[in-house]
Tab-separated table of C-alpha atoms and ligand atoms in Angstrom:
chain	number	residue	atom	x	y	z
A	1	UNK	CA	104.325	136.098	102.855
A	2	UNK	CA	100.441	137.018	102.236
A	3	UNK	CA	99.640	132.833	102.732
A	4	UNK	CA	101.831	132.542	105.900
A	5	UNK	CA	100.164	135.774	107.637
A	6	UNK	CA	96.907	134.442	106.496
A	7	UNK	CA	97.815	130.796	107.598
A	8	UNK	CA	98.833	132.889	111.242
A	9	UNK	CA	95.639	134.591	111.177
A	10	UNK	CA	93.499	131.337	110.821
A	11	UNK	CA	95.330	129.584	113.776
A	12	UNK	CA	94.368	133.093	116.059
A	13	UNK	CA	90.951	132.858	114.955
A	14	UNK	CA	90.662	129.070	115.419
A	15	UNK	CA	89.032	127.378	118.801
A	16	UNK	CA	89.631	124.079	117.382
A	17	UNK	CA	92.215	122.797	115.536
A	18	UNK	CA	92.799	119.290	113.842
A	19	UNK	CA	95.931	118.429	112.117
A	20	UNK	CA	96.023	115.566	109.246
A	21	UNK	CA	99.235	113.928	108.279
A	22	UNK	CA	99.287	111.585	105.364
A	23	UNK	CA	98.631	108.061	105.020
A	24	UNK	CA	100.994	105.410	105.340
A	25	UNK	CA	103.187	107.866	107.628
A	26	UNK	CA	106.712	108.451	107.394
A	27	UNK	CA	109.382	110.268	109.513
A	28	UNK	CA	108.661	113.674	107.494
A	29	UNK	CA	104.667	113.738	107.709
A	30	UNK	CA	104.860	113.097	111.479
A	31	UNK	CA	107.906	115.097	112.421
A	32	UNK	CA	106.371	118.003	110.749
A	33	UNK	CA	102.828	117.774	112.250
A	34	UNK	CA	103.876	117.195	116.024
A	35	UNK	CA	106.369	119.522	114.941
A	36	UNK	CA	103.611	122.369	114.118
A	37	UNK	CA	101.259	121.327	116.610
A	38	UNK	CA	103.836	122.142	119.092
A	39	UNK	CA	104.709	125.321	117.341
A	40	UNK	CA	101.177	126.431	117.775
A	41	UNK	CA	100.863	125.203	121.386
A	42	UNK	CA	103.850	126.885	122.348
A	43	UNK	CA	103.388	130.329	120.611
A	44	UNK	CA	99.514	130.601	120.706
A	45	UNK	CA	98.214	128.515	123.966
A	46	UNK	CA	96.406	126.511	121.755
A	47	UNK	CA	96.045	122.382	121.430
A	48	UNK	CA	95.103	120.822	118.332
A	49	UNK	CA	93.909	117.440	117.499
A	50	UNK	CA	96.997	115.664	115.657
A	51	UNK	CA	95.545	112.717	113.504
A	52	UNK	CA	97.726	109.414	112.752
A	53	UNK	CA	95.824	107.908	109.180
A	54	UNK	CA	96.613	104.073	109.413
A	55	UNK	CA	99.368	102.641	111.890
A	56	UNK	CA	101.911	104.512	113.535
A	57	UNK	CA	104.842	103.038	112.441
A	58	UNK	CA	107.190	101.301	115.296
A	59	UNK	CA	110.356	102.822	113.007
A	60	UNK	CA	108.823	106.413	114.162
A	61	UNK	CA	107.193	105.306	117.914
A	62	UNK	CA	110.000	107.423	119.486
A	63	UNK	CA	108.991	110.519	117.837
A	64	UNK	CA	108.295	113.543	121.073
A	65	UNK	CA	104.279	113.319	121.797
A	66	UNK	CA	103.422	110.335	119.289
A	67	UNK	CA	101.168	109.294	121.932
A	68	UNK	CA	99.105	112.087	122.193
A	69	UNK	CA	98.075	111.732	118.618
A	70	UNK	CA	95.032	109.684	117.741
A	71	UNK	CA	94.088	107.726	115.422
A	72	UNK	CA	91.927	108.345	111.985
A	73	UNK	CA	89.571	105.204	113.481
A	74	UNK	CA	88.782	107.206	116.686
A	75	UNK	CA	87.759	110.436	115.118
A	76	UNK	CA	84.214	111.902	115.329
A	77	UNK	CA	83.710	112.378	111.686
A	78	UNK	CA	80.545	114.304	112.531
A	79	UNK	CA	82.839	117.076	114.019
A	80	UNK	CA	83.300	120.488	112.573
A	81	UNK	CA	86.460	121.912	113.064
A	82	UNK	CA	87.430	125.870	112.745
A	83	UNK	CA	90.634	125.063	111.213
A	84	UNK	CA	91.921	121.935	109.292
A	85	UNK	CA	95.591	121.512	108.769
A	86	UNK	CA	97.188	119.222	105.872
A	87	UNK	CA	100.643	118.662	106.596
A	88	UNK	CA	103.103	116.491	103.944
A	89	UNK	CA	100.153	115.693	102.210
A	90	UNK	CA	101.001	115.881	98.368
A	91	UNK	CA	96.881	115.324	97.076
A	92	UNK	CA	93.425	115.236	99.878
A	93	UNK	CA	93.177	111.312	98.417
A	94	UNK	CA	96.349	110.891	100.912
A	95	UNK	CA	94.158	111.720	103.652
A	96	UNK	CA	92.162	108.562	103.466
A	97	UNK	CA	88.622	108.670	105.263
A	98	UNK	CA	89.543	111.891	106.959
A	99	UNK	CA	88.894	114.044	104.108
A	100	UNK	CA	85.616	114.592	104.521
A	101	UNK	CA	86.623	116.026	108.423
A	102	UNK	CA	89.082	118.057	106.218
A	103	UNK	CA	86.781	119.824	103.806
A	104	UNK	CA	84.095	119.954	106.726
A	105	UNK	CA	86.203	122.584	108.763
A	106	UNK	CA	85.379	126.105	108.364
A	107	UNK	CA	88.866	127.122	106.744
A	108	UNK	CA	91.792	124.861	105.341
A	109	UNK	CA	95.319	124.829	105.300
A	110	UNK	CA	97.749	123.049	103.365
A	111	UNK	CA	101.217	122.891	103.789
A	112	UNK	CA	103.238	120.850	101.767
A	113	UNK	CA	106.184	120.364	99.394
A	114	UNK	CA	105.197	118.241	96.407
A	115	UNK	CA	105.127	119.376	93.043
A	116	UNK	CA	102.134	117.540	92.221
A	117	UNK	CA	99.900	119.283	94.759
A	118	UNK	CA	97.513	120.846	93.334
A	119	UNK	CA	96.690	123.704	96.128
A	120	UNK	CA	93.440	121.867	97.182
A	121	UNK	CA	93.197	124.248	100.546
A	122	UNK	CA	91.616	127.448	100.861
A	123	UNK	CA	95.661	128.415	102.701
A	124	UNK	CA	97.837	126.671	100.734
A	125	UNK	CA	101.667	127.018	101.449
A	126	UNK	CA	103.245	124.341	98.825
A	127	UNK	CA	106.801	124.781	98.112
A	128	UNK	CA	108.171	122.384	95.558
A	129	UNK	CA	111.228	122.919	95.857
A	130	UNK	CA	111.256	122.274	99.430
A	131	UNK	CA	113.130	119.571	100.914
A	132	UNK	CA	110.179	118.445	103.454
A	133	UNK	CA	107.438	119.208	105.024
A	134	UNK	CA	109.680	119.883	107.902
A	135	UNK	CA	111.531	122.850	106.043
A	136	UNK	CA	108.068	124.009	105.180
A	137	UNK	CA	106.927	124.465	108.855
A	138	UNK	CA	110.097	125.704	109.851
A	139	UNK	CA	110.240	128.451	107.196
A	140	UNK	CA	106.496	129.513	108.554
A	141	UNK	CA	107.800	129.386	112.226
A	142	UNK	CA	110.514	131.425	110.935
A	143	UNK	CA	108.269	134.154	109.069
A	144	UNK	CA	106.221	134.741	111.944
A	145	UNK	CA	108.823	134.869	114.132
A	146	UNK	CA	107.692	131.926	116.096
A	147	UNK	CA	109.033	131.090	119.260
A	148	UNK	CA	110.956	126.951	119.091
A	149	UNK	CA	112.278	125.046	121.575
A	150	UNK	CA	114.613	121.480	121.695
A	151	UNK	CA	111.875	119.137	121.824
A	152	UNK	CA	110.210	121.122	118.131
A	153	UNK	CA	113.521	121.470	117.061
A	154	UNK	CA	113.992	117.847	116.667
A	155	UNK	CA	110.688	116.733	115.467
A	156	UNK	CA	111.747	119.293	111.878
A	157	UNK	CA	115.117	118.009	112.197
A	158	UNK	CA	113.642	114.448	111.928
A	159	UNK	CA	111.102	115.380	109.184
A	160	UNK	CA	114.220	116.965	107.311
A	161	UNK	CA	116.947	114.391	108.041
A	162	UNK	CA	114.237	111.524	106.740
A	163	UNK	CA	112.974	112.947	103.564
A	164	UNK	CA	116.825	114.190	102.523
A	165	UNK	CA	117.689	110.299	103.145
A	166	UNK	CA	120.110	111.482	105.509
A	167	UNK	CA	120.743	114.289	103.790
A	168	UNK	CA	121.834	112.326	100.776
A	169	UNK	CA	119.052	112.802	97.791
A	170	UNK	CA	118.874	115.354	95.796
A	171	UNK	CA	116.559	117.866	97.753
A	172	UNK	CA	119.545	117.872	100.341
A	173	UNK	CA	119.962	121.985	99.783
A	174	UNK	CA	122.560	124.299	101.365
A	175	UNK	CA	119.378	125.781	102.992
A	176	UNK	CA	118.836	122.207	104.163
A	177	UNK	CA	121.954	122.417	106.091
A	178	UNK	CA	121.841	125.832	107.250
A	179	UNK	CA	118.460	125.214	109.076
A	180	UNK	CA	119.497	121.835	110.366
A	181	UNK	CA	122.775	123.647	111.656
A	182	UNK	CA	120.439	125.807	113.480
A	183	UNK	CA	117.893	123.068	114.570
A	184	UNK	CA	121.120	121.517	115.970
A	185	UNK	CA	122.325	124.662	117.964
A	186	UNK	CA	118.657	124.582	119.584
A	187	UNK	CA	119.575	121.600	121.780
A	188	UNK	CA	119.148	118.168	119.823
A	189	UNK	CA	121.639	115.665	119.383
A	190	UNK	CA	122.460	113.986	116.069
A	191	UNK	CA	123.977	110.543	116.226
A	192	UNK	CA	121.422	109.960	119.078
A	193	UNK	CA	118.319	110.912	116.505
A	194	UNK	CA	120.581	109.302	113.454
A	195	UNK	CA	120.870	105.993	115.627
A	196	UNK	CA	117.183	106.271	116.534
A	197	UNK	CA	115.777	106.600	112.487
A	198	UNK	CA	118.639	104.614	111.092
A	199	UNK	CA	119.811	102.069	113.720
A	200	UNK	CA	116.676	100.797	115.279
A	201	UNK	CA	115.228	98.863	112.506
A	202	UNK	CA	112.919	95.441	113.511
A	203	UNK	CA	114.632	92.329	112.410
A	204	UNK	CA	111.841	91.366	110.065
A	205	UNK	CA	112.073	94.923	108.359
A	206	UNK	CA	115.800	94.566	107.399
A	207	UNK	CA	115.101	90.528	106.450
A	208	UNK	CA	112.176	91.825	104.068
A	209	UNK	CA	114.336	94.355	102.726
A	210	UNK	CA	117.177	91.329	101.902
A	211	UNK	CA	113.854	89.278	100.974
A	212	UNK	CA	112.763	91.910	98.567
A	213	UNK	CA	116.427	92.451	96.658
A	214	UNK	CA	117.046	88.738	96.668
A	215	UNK	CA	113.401	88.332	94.415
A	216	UNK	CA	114.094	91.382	92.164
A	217	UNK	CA	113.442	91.613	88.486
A	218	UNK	CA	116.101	93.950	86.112
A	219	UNK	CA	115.228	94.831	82.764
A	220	UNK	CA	115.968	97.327	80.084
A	221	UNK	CA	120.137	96.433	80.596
A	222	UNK	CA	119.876	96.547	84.320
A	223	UNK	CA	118.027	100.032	84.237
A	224	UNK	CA	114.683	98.832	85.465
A	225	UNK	CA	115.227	97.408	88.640
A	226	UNK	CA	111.476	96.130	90.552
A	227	UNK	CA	110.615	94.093	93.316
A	228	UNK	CA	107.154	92.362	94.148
A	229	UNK	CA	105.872	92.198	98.061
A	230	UNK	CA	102.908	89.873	98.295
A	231	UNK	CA	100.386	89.646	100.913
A	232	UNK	CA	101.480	85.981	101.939
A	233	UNK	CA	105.389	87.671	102.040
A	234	UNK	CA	104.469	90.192	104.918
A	235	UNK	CA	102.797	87.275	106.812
A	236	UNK	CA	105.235	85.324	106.397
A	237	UNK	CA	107.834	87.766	108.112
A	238	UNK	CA	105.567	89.130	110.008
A	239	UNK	CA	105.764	92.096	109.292
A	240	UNK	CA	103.848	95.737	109.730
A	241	UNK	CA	102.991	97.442	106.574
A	242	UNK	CA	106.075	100.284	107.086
A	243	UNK	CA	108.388	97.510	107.007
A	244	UNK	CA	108.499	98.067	103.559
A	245	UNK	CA	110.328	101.316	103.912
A	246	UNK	CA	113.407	101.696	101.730
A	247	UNK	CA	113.138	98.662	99.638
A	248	UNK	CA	112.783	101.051	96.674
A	249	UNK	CA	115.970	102.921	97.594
A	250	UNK	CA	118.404	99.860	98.130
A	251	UNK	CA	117.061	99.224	94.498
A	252	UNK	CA	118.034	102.395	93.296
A	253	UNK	CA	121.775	102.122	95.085
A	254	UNK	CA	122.574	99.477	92.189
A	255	UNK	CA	124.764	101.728	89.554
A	256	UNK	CA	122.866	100.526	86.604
A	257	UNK	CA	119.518	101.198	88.348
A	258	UNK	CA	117.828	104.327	86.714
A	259	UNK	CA	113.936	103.225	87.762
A	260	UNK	CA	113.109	101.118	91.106
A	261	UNK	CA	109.786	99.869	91.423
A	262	UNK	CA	107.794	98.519	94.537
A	263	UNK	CA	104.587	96.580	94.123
A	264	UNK	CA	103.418	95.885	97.024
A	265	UNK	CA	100.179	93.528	96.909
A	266	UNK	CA	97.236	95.263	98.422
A	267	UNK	CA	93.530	93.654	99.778
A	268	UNK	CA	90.887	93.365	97.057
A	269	UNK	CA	93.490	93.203	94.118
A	270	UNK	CA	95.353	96.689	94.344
A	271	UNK	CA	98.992	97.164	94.385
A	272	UNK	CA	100.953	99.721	95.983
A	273	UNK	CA	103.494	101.497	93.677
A	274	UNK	CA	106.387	103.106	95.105
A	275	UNK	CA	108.801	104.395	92.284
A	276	UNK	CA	112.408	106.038	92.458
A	277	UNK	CA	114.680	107.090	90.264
A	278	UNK	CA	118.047	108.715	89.329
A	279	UNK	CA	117.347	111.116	86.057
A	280	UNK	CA	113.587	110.269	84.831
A	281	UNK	CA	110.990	112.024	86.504
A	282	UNK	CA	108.874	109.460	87.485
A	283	UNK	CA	106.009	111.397	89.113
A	284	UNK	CA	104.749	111.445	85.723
A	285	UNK	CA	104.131	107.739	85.499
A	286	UNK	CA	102.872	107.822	89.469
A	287	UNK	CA	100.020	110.663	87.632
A	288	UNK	CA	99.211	108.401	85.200
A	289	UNK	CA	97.802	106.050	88.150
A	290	UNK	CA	96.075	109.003	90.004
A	291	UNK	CA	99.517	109.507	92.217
A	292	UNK	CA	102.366	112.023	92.427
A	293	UNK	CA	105.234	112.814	94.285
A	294	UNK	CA	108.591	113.856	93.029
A	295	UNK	CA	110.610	114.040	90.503
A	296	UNK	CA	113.020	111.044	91.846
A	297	UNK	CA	110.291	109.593	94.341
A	298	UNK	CA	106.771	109.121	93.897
A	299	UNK	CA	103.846	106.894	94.186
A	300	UNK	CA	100.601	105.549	93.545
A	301	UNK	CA	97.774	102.767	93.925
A	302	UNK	CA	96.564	100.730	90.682
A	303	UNK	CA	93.494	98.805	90.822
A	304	UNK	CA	95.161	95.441	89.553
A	305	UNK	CA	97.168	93.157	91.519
A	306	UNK	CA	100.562	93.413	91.129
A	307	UNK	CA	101.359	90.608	88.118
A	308	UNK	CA	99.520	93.177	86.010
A	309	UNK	CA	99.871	96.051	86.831
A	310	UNK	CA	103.799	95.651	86.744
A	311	UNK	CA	103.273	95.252	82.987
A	312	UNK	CA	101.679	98.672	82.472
A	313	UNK	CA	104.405	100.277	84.866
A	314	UNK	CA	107.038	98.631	82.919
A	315	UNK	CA	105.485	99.922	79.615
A	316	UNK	CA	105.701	103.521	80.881
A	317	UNK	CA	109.388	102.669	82.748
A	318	UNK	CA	110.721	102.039	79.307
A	319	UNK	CA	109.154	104.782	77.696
A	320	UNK	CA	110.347	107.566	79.960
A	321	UNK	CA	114.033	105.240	79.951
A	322	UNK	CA	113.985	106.295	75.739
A	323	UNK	CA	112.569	110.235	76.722
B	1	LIG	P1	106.774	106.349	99.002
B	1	LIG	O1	107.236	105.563	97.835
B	1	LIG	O2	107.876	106.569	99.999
B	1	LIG	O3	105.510	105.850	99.598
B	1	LIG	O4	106.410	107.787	98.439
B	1	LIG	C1	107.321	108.544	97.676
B	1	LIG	C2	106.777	109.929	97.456
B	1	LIG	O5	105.601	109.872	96.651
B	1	LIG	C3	106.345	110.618	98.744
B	1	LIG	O6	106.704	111.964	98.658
B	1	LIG	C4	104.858	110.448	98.801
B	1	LIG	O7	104.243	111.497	99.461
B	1	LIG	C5	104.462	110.377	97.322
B	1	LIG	N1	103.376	109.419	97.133
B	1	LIG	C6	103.380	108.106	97.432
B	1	LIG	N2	102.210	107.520	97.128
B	1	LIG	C7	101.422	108.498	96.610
B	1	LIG	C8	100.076	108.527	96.106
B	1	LIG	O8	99.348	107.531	96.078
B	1	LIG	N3	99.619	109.739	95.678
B	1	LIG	C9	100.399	110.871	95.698
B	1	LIG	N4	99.873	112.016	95.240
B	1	LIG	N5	101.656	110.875	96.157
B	1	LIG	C10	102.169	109.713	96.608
B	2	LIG	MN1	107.598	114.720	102.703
């Protein structure tokens, strides 16, 4: 309670607010910081600066007020903000070039729901066993008896929905579906939002997907299931770098598959890693690399291009396989 009063008191005291979500954005990062952005316009009269690191992702360009966020490239780094917000963002590494803008402000929040985070704010309101970001923000609104309305209600609904996989993986709570219940009674309409995360996919994204399970590698019986993505693959389907979403998790839909791994061939010989799994907590080998995550999805960036540095993942697969 003390960190969400205290996180209350810092927005009151603010006159400028900037709000970071994390690299490589995804449904839950977004929904949750137009979410809280709106939160705090609505119940405090106050704008903040919402800050898209990278691309916005045409899976998420429908998202309520994507447009009036800006990007990490147009930022005044020089610019000292009274209050920095970190929302979804599971170590300050995930925050790119805009750390520095981060650590800069005069007081820091960070509001998250990875295990891994290590509490790098001076507020930090981390709860691991949190489904999303989105639940996160909601509990706060929640707490402080914050006033919501449709339009916030679906931005956490979306941050939920997406980082439950459709309410399927194992974060998928009974709190999970109380709140969305009562997201849902505030106005918003499922199988419109469902169709609009789920159903709108580019055609390049689903043929790199088919691309990307066509090309995979099993080992260990079938229980280490990886794919590569190289840099001459997304040229040649043209395709943006979120297009790579949910390759991992088809992997992981194969009944043998304990570990899925996604290398995805970086610039200047760096690799991408994103892991999932069904039992083995595979965080700990996304650490290992200077990531994190969760327990059953996590990730990280290895300074070797993918032909090696799926030998050294593969190594520590089969170790945690015999754990
Ligand atoms: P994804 O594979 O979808 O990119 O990420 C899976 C999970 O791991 C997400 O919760 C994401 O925030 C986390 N994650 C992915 N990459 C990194 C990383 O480089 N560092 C950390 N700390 N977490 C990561
Ligand atoms: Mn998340």
């Amino acid at each position: 309670m003390n960190n969400i009063l205290n996180f209350q008191t810092a927005i009151e005291q603010a006159n400028s607010i900037v709000i970071f979500s994390h690299v490589n954005p995804d449904g839950d990062t977004l929904g949750s910081m137009i979410g809280l952005s709106k939160l705090i316009e609505l119940n405090f009269n106050k704008k903040t600066t919402n800050v898209i690191i990278g691309k916005t992702p045409d899976t998420y360009a429908f998202l309520p007020y994507i447009n009036e966020c800006v990007c990490n490239q147009d930022m005044d780094k020089s610019k000292v903000y009274d209050l920095a917000i970190a929302v979804d963002v599971a170590a300050k590494d995930r925050m790119s070039d805009m750390q520095d803008i981060y650590f800069n402000a005069k007081n820091t929040a960070n509001i998250d729901h990875h295990i891994t985070n290590n509490n790098y704010g001076n507020i930090n309101i981390v709860k691991g066993f949190a489904s999303s970001g989105g639940e996160v923000v909601y509990e706060i609104a929640k707490g402080l008896n914050w006033k919501i309305n449709s339009e916030i209600a679906e931005l956490l609904y979306i941050a939920i929905l997406t980082d439950t996989g459709g309410f399927r993986f194992e974060n998928t709570s009974s709190k999970v579906f109380t709140y969305a219940s009562e997201l849902i009674e505030m106005g918003l309409n499922p199988t419109q939002i469902y169709r609009q995360c789920y159903e709108s996919k580019p055609k390049a994204m689903a043929l790199l997907n088919a691309y990307a399970i066509q090309n995979a590698v099993f080992r260990e019986n079938d229980k280490i299931a990886y794919t590569i993505i190289t840099k001459d693959d997304m040229k040649n389907f043209n395709a943006k770098s979120d297009y790579t979403e949910g390759i991992s998790e088809t992997l992981r839909q194969i009944n043998s598959t304990e570990i899925a791994m996604l290398l995805k061939e970086l610039p200047n010989q760096m690799t991408k890693v994103s892991l999932r799994s069904k039992k083995v907590d595979v965080s700990k080998i996304a650490e290992v690399f200077g990531g994190g995550g969760h327990h059953y999805a996590a990730g990280c960036t290895i300074q070797k291009p993918p032909k090696i540095a799926v030998e050294k993942l593969l190594e520590l697969a089969k170790k945690s396989l015999n754990e």
